[in-house]
Coordinates of C-alpha atoms in Angstrom, one line a residue:
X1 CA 16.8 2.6 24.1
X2 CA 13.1 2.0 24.7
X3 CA 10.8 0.2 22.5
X4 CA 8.7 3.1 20.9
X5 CA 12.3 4.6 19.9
X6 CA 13.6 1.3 18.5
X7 CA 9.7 0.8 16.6
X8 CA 9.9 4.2 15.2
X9 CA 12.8 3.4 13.7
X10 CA 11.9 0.5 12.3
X11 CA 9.1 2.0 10.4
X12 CA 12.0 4.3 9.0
X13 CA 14.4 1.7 7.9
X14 CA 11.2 0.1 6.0
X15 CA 10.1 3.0 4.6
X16 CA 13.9 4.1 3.3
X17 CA 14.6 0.5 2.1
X18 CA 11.1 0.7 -0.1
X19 CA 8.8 -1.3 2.2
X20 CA 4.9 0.4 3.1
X21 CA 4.1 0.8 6.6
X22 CA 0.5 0.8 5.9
X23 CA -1.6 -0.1 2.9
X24 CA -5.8 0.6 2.5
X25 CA -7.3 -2.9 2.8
X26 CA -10.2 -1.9 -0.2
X27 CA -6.7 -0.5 -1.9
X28 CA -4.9 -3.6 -1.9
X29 CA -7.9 -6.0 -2.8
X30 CA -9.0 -3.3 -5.3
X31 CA -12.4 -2.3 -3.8
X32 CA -11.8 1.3 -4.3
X33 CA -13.8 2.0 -7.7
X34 CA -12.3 4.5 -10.7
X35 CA -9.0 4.8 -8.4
X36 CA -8.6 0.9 -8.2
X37 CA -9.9 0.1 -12.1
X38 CA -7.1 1.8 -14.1
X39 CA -3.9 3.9 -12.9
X40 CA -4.5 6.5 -11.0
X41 CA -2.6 9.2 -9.6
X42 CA -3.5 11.1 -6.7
X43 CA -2.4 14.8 -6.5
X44 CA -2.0 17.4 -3.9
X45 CA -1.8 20.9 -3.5
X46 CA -1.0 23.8 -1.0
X47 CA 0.7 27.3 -1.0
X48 CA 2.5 28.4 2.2
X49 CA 3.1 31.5 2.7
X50 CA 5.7 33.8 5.7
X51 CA 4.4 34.9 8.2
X52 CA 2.6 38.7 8.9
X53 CA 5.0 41.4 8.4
X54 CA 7.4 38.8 6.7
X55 CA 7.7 40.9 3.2
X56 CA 10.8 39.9 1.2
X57 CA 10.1 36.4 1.5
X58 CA 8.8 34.2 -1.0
X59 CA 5.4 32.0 -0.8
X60 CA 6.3 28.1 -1.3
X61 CA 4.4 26.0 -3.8
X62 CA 4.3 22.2 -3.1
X63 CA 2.6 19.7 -5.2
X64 CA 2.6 15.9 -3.9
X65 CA 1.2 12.9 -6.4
X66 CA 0.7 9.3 -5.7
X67 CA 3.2 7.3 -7.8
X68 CA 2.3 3.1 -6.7
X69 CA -1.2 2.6 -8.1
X70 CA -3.2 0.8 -7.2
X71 CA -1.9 1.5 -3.5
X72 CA -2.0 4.7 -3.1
X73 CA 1.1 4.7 -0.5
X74 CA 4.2 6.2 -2.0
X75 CA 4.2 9.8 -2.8
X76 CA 6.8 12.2 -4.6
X77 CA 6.6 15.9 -4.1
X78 CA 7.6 19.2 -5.6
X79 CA 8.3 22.3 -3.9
X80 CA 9.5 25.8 -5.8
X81 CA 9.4 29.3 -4.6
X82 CA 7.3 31.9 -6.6
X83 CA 5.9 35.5 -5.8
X84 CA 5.2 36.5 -2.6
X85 CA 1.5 35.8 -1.0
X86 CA 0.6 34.3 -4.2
X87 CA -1.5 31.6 -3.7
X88 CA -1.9 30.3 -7.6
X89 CA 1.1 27.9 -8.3
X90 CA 3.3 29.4 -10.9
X91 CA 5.3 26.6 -11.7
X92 CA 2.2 24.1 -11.9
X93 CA 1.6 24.1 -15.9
X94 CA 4.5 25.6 -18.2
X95 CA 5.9 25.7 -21.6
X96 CA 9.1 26.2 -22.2
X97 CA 11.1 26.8 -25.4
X98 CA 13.7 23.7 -26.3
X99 CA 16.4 24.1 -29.4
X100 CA 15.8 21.0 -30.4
X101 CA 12.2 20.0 -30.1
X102 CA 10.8 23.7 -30.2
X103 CA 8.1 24.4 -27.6
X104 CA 7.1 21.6 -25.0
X105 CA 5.2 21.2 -22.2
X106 CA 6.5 21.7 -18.9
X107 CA 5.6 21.8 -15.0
X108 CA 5.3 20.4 -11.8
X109 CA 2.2 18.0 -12.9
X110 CA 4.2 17.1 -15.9
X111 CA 7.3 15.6 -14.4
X112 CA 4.9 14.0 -11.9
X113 CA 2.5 12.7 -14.5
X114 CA 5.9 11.2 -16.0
X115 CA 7.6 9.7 -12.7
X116 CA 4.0 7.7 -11.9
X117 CA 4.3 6.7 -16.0
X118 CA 7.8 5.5 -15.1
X119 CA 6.5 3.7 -11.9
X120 CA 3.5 2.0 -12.8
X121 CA 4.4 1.0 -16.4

């Protein structure tokens, strides 16, 4: 084994175990203004689509948000298949119909919105 090998992993086994590999100096001493003065979540967005000629397959939607504020360094992500070559995400804002509760918000940015809740509160 050489030494980039055995660093590489060491970055993995800290990352996996719940360690950061890198943190933004103005992050960690707060120097970042709005994203450093209250929780913050950072989102992000993109639409892959198949290749040319690729016609039965769907596009894929991902959406990625910042869940250790005031950090910025962890991130959980979404993915879900929709129409193909559509490049608004389908799944981003929903409703859906509950027996219990009646109609509720749904989504991608909601269960995000809720896991940073869960993380930061």
């Amino acid at each position: 084994m050489n030494k980039q090998y055995l660093e590489n992993l060491a970055l993995k086994i800290n990352v996996k175990s719940g360690g950061r590999n890198t943190v933004l100096n103005d992050a960690f001493e707060k120097r970042i203004p709005l994203v450093t003065d209250m929780p913050t979540i950072i989102f992000g967005v993109d639409v892959t689509h198949p290749q040319p000629g690729e016609d039965l397959s769907p596009s894929i939607a991902a959406v990625v948000a910042s869940m250790d504020w005031p950090w910025v360094t962890r991130y959980r992500g979404i993915v879900s298949a929709q129409v193909h070559r559509e490049e608004i995400i389908q799944d981003l804002f929903k409703v859906i119909e509950d027996p219990q509760k009646g109609k509720r918000p749904a989504g991608m940015i909601r269960e995000l919105l809720v896991a940073f809740f869960k993380s930061t509160m």
